[in-house]
Coordinates of N, CA and C in Angstrom, one line a residue:
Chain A
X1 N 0.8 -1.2 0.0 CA 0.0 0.0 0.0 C 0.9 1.3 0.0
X2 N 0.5 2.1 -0.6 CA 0.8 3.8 -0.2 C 1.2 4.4 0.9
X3 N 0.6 4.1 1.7 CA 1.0 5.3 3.0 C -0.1 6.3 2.9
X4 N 0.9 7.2 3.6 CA 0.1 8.3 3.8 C 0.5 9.3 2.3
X5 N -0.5 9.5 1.3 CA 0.0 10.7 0.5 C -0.3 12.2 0.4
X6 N 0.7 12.9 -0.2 CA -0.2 14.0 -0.1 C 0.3 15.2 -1.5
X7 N -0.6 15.9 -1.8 CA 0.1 16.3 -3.0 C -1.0 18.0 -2.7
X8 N -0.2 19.0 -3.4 CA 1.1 18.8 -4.4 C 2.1 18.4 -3.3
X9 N 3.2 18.4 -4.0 CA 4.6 18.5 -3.2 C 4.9 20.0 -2.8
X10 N 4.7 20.4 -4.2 CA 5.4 22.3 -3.4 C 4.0 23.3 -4.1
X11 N 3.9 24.3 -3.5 CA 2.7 25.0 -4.0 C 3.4 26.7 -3.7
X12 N 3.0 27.6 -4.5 CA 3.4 29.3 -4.2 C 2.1 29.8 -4.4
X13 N 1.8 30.5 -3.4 CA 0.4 31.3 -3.6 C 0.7 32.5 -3.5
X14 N -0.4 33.2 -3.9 CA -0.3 34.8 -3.3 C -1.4 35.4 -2.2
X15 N -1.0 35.9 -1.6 CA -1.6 36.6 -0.5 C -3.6 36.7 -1.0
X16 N -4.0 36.2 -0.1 CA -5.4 35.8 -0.4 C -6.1 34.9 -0.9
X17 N -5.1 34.2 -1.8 CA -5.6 33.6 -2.5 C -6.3 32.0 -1.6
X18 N -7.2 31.2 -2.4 CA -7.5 29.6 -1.3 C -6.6 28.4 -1.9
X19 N -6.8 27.6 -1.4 CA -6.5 26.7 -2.0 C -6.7 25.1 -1.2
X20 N -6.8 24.1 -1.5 CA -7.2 22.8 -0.6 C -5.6 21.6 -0.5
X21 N -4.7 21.8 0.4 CA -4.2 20.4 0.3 C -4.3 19.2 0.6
X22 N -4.1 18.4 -0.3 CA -5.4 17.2 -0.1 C -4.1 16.4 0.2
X23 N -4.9 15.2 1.2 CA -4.3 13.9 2.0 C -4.6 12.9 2.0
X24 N -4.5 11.7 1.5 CA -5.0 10.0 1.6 C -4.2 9.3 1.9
X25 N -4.5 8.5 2.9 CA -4.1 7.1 3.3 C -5.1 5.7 3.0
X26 N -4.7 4.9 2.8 CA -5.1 3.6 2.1 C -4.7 2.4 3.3
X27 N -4.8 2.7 4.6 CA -4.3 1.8 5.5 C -5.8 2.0 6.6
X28 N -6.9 2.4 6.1 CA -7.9 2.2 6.9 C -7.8 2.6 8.1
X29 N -7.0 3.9 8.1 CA -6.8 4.5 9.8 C -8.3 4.9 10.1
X30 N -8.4 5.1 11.2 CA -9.2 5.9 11.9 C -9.2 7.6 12.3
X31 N -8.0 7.5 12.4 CA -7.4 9.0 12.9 C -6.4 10.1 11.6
X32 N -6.4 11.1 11.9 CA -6.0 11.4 10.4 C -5.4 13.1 11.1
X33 N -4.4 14.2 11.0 CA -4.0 15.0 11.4 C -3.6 15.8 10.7
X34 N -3.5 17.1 10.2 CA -2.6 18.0 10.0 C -1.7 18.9 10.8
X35 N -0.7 18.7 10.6 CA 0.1 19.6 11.5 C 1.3 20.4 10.2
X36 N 1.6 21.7 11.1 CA 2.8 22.3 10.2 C 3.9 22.7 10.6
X37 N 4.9 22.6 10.3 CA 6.5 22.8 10.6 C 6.8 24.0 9.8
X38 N 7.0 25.0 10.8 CA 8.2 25.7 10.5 C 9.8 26.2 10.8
X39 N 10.6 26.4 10.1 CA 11.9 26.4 10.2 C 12.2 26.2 12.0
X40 N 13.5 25.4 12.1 CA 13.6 25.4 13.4 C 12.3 24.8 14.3
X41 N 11.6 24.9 14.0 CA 10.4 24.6 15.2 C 9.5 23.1 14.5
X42 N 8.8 23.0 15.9 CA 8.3 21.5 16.2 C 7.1 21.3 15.1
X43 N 6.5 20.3 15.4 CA 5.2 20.3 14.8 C 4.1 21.2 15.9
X44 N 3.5 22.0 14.6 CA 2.3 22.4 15.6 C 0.8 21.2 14.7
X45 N -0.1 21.2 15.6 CA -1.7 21.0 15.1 C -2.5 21.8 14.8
X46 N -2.9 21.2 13.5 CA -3.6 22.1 13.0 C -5.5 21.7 13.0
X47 N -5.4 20.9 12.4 CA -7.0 20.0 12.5 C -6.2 18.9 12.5
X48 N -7.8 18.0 13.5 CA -7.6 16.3 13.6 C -9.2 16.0 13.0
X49 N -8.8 15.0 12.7 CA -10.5 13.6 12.4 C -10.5 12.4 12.9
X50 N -10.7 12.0 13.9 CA -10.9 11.0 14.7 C -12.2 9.8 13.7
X51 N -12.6 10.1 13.4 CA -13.2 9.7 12.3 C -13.8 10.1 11.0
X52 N -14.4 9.7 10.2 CA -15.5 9.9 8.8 C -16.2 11.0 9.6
X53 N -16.5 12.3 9.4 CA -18.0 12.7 9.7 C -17.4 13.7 10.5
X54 N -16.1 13.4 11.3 CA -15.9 14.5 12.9 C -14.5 14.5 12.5
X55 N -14.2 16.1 13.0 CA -13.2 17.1 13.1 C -13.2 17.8 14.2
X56 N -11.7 18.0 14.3 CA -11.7 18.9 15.8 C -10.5 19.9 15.4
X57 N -10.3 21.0 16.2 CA -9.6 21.9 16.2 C -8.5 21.6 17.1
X58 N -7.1 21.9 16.1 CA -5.8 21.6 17.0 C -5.4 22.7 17.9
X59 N -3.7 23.2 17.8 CA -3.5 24.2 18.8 C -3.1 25.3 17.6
X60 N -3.2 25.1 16.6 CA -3.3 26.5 15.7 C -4.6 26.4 14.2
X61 N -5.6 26.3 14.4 CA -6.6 26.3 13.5 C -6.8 27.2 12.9
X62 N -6.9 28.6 13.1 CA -7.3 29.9 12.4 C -6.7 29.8 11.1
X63 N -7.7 30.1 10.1 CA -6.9 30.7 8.4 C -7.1 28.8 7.9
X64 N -7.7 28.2 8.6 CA -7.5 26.7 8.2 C -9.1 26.1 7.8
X65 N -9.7 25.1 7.3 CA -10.8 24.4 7.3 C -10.4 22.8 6.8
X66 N -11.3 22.1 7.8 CA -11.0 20.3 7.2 C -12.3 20.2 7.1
X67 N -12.4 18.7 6.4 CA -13.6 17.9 6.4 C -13.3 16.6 6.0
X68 N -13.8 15.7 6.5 CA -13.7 14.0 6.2 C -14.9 13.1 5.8
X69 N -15.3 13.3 4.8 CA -16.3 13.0 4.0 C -15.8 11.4 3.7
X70 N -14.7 11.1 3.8 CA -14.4 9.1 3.6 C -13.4 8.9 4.6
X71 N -13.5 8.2 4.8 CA -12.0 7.3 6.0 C -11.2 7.6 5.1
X72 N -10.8 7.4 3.9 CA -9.7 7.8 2.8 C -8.6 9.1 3.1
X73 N -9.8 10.0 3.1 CA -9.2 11.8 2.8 C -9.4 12.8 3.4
X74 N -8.9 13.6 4.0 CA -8.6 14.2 4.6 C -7.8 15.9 4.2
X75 N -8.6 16.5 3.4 CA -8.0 17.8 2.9 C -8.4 18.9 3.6
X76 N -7.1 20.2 3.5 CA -7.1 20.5 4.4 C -7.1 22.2 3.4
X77 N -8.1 22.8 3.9 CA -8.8 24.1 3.1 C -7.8 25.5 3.6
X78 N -6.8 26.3 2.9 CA -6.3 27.5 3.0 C -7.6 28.6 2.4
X79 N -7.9 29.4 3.1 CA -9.4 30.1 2.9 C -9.1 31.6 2.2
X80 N -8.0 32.2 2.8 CA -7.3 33.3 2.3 C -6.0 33.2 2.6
X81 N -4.9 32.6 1.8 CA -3.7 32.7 2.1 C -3.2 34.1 2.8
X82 N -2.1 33.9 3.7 CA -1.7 34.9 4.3 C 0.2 34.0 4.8
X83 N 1.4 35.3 4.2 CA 2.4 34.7 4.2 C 3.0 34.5 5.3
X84 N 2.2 34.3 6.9 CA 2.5 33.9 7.6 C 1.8 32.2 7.9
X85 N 1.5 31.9 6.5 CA 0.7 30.4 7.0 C 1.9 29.8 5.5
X86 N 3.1 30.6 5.1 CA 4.1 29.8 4.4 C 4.9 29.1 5.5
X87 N 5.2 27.6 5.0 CA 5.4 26.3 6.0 C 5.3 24.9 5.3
X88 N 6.0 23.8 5.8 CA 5.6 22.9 5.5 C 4.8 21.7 6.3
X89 N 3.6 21.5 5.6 CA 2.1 21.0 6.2 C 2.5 19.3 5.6
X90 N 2.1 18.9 7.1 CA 2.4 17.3 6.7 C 1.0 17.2 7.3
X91 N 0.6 15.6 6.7 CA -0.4 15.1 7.7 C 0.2 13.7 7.9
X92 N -1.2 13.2 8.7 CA -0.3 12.2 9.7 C -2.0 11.3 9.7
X93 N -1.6 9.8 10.0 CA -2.6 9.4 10.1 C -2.1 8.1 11.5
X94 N -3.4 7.3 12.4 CA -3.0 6.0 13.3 C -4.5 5.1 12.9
X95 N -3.9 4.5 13.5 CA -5.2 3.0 13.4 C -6.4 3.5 13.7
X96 N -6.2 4.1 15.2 CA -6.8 4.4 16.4 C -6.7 5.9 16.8
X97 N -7.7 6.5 17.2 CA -7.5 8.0 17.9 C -6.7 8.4 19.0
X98 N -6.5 7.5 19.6 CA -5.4 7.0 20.6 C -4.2 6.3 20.1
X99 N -4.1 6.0 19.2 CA -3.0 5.5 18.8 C -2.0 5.4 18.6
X100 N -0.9 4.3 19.0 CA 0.3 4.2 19.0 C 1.2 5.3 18.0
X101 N 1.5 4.0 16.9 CA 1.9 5.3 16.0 C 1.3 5.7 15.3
X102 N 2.0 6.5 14.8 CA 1.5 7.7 13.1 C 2.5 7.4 12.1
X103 N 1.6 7.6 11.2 CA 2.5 7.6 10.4 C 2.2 9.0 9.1
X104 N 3.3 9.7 8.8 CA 2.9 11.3 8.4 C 3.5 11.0 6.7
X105 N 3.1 11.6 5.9 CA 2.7 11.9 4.7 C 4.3 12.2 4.4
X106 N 4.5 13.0 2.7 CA 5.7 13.5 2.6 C 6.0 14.9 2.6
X107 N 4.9 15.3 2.8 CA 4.8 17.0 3.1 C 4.4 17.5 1.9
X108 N 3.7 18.9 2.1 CA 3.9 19.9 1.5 C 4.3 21.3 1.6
X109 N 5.0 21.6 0.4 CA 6.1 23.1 1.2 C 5.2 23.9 0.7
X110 N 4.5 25.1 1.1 CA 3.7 26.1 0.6 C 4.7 27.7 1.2
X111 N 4.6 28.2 0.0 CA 5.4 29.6 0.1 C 4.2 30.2 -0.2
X112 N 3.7 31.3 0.8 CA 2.8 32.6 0.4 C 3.2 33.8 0.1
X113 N 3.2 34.6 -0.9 CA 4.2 35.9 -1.2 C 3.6 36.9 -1.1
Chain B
X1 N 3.2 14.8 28.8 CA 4.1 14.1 28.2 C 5.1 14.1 29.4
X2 N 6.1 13.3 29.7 CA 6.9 13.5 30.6 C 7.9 14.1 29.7
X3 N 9.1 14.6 30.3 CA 10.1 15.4 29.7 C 11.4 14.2 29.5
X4 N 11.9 14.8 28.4 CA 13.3 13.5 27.8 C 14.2 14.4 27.6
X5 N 15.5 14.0 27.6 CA 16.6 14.4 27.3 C 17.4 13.7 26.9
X6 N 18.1 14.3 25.4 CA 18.9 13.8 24.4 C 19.8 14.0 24.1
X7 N 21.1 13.8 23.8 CA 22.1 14.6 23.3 C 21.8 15.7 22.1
X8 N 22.2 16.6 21.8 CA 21.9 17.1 21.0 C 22.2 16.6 19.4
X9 N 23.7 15.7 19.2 CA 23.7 14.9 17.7 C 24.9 14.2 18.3
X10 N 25.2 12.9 17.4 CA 26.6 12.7 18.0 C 26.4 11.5 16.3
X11 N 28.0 11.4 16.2 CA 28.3 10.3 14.6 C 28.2 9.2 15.4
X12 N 28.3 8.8 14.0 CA 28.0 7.2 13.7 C 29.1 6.9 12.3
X13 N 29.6 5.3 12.4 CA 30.2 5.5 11.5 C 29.2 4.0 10.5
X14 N 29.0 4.1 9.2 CA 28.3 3.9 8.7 C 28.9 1.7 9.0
X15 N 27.9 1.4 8.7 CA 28.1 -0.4 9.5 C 28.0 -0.7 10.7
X16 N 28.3 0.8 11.4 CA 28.5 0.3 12.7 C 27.2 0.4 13.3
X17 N 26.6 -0.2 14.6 CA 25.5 0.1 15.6 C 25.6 1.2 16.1
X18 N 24.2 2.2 15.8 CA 24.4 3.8 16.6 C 23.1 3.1 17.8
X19 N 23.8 3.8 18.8 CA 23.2 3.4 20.1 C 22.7 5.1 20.4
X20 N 21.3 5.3 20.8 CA 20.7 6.7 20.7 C 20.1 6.7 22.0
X21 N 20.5 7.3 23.3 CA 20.2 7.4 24.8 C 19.0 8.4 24.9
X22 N 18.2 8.4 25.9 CA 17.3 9.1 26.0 C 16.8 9.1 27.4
X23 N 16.9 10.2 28.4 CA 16.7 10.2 30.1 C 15.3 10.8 30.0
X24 N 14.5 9.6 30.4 CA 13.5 9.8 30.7 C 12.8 9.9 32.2
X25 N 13.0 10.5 33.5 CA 13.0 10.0 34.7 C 12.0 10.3 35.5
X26 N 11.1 11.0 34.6 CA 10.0 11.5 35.4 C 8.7 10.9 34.6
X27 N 9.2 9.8 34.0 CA 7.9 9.2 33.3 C 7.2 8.0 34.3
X28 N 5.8 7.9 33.9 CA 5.4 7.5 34.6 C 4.8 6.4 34.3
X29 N 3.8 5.4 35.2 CA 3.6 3.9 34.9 C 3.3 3.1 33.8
X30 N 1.9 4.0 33.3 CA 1.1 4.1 31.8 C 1.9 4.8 30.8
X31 N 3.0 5.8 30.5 CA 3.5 6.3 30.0 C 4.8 5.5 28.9
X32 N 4.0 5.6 27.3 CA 5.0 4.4 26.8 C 6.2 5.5 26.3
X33 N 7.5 4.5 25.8 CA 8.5 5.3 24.9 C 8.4 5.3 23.6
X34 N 8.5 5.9 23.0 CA 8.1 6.5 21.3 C 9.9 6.7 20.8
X35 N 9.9 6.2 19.6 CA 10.9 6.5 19.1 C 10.1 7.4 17.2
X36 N 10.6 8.4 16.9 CA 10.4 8.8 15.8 C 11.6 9.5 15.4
X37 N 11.9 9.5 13.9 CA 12.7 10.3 13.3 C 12.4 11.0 12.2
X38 N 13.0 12.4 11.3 CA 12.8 13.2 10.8 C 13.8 13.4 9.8
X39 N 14.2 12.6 8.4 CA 15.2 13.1 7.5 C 14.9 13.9 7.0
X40 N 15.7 15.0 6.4 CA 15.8 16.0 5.9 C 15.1 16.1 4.9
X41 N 13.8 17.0 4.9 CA 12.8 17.7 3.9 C 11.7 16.5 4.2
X42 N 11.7 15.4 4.6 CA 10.9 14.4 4.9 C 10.2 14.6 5.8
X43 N 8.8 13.7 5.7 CA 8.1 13.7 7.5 C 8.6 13.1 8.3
X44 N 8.1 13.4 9.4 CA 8.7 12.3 10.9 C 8.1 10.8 10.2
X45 N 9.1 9.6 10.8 CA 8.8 8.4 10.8 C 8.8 7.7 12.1
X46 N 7.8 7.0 12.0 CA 7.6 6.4 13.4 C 8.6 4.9 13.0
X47 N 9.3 4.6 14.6 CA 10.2 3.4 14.5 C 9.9 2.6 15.4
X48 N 9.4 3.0 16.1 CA 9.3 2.0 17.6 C 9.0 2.5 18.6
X49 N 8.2 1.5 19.8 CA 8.0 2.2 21.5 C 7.5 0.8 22.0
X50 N 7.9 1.2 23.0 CA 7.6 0.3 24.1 C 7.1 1.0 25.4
X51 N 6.5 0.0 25.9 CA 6.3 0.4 27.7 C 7.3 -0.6 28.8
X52 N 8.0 -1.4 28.8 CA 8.6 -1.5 29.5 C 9.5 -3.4 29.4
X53 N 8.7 -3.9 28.4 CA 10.4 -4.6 27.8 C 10.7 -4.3 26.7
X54 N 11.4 -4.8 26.7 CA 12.5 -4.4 25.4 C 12.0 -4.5 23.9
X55 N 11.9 -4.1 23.4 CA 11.4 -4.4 21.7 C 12.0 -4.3 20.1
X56 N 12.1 -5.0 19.5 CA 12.6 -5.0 18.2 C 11.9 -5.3 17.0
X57 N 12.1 -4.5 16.0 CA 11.3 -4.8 14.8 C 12.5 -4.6 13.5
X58 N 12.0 -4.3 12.6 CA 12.8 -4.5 11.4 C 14.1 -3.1 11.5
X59 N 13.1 -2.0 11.8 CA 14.1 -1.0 11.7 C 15.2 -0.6 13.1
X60 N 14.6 -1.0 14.2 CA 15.7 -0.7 15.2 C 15.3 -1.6 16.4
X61 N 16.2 -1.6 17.3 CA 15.6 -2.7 18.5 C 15.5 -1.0 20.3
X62 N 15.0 -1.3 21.1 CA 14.6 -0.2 21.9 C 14.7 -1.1 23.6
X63 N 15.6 -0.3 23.9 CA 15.7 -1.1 25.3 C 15.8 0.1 26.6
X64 N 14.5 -0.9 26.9 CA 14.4 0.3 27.9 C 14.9 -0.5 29.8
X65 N 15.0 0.6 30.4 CA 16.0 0.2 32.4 C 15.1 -0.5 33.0
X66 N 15.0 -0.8 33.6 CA 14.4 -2.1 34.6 C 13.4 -1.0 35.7
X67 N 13.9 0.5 35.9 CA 13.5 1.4 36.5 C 12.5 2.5 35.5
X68 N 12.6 2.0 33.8 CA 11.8 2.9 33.1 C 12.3 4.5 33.2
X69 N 13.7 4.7 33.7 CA 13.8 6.1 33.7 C 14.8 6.3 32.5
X70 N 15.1 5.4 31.7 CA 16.3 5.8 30.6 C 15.9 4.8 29.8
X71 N 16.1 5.1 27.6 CA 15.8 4.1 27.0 C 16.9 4.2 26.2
X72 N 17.4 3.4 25.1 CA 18.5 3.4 24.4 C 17.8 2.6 22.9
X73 N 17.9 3.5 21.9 CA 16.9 3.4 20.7 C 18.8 2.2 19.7
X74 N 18.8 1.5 19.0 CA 20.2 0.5 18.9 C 19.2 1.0 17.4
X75 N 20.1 1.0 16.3 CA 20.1 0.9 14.5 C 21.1 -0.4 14.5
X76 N 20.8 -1.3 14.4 CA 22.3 -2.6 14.3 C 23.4 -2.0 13.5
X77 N 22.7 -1.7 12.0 CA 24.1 -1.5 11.2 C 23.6 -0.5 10.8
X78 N 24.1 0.7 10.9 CA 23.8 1.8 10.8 C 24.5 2.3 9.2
X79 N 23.0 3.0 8.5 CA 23.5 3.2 6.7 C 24.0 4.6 7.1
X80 N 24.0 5.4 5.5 CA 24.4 6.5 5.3 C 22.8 7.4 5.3
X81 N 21.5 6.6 5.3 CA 20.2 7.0 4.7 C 19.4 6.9 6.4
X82 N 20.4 6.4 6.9 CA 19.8 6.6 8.9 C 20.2 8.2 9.2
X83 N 20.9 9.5 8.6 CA 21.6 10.1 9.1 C 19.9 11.6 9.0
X84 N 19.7 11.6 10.3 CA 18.2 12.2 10.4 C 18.4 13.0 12.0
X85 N 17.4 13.5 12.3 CA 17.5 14.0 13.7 C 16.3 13.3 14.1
X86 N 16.6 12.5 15.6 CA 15.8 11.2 16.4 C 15.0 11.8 17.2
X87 N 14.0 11.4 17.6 CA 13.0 11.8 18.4 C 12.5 10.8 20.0
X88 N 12.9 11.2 20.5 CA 12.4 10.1 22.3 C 11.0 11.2 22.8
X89 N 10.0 10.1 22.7 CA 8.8 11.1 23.2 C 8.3 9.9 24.4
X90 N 8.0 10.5 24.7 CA 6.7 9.6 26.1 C 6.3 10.5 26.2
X91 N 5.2 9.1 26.5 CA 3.5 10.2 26.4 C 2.2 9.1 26.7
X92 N 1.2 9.5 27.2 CA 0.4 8.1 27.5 C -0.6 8.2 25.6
X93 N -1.0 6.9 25.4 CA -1.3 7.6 23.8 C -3.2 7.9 24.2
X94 N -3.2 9.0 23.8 CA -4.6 9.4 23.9 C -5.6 9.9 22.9
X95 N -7.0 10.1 23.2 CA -7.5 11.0 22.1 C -8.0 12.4 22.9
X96 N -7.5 12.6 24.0 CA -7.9 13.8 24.0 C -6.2 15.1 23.7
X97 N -6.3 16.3 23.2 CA -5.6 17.0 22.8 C -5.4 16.4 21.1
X98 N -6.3 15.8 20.8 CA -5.8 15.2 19.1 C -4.7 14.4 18.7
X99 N -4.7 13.9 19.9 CA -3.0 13.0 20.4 C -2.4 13.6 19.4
X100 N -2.2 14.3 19.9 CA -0.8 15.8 19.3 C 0.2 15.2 19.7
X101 N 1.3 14.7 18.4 CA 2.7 14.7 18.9 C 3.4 15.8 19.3
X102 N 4.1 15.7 20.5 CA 5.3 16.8 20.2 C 6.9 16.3 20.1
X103 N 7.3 16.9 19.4 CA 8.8 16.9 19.3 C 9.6 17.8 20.0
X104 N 10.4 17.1 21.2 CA 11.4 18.0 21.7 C 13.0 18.3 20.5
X105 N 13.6 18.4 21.0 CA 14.8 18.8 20.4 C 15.8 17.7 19.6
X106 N 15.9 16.5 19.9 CA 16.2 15.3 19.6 C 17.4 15.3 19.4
X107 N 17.9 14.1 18.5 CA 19.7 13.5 18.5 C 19.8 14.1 17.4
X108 N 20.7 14.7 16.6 CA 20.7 14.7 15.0 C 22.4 13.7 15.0
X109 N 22.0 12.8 14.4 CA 22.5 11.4 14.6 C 23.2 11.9 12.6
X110 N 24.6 11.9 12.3 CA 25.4 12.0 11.1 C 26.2 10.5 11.3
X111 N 25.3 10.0 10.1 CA 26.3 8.7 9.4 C 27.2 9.4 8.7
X112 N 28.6 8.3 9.3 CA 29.7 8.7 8.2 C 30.2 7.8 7.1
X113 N 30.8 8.0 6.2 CA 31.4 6.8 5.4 C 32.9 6.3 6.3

């Protein structure tokens, strides 16, 4: 199987603009995350889906939107780019909501100008 | 999460076993060890965790003290493609907070030829 994928790989927007990065895993997780890395620093959360249907807000959500319409996918909505949300956005998926491991996508690097 | 402490990076010479320490001493009963790592431009990869024997799987073996306060993450034969910065997390695994990983500061572990 795949993993976790996620595309594009690199994306440049301009200020305001939207855009959706989309996420699938093919391992029938349950749980599904976005988080973003910037330079030097950790992962922050961004949205989680504990399941199909439900989403929840991480510790940085604003300027963000998800939805989980299949166990599959998990895309994650830029509403008005702003070049403080340039970073690279992994997601991450586990079996379980609770779950052991994760396992995270290959990233995407988004520059907002 | 309890709190871990890592070296900051230390070599390795490529064939050889890198042995990756991690003081963990304020962790507590229910609280498992997580090993993840992070190559360069890549997402974190999950490797291994345990709660309190020892464990091996294809990518590394994880041995943790009889007292649970120190773990030691072993690569047997350590490549040129292991050279990443390591992650020692504990944490009890949950769904509340969006079982948010965090990453502290970790090993940045340089295979050599």
């Amino acid at each position: 199987n795949a993993g976790v994928t996620q595309t594009p790989k690199f994306q440049v927007l301009k200020t305001g603009q939207s855009m959706t990065l989309q996420c699938a895993q093919d391992m029938n997780h349950e749980y599904m995350s976005w988080y973003r890395q910037d330079p030097g620093m950790g992962l922050r959360l961004i949205h989680y889906s504990v399941g199909a249907g439900i989403t929840d807000q991480g510790e940085v959500p604003n300027g963000y939107n998800v939805s989980r319409s299949t166990t599959e996918d998990f895309p994650l909505r830029l509403l008005s780019a702003a070049p403080s949300q340039t970073s690279v956005y992994f997601c991450a998926s586990s079996y379980s909501a609770s779950g052991n491991e994760q396992y995270f996508g290959p990233g995407t690097r988004l520059t907002v100008t | 999460d309890a709190k871990t402490t890592q070296p900051p990076s230390m070599d390795c010479a490529e064939g050889r076993a890198a042995n990756l320490p991690c003081n963990h001493s304020t962790i507590s009963g229910n609280e498992y060890v997580y090993w993840y790592r992070q190559i360069h431009s890549q997402g974190p990869q999950y490797i291994i965790h345990g709660l309190k024997n020892n464990e091996t799987n294809e990518m590394a073996s994880l041995i943790i003290t009889e007292d649970r306060k120190s773990s030691t993450l072993i690569l047997p034969h350590a490549t040129l493609r292991d050279t990443a910065v390591y992650y020692c997390i504990v944490r009890v695994p949950q769904r509340a907070a969006g079982n948010k990983l965090t990453f502290g500061g970790g090993t940045r572990v340089l295979v050599k030829p």
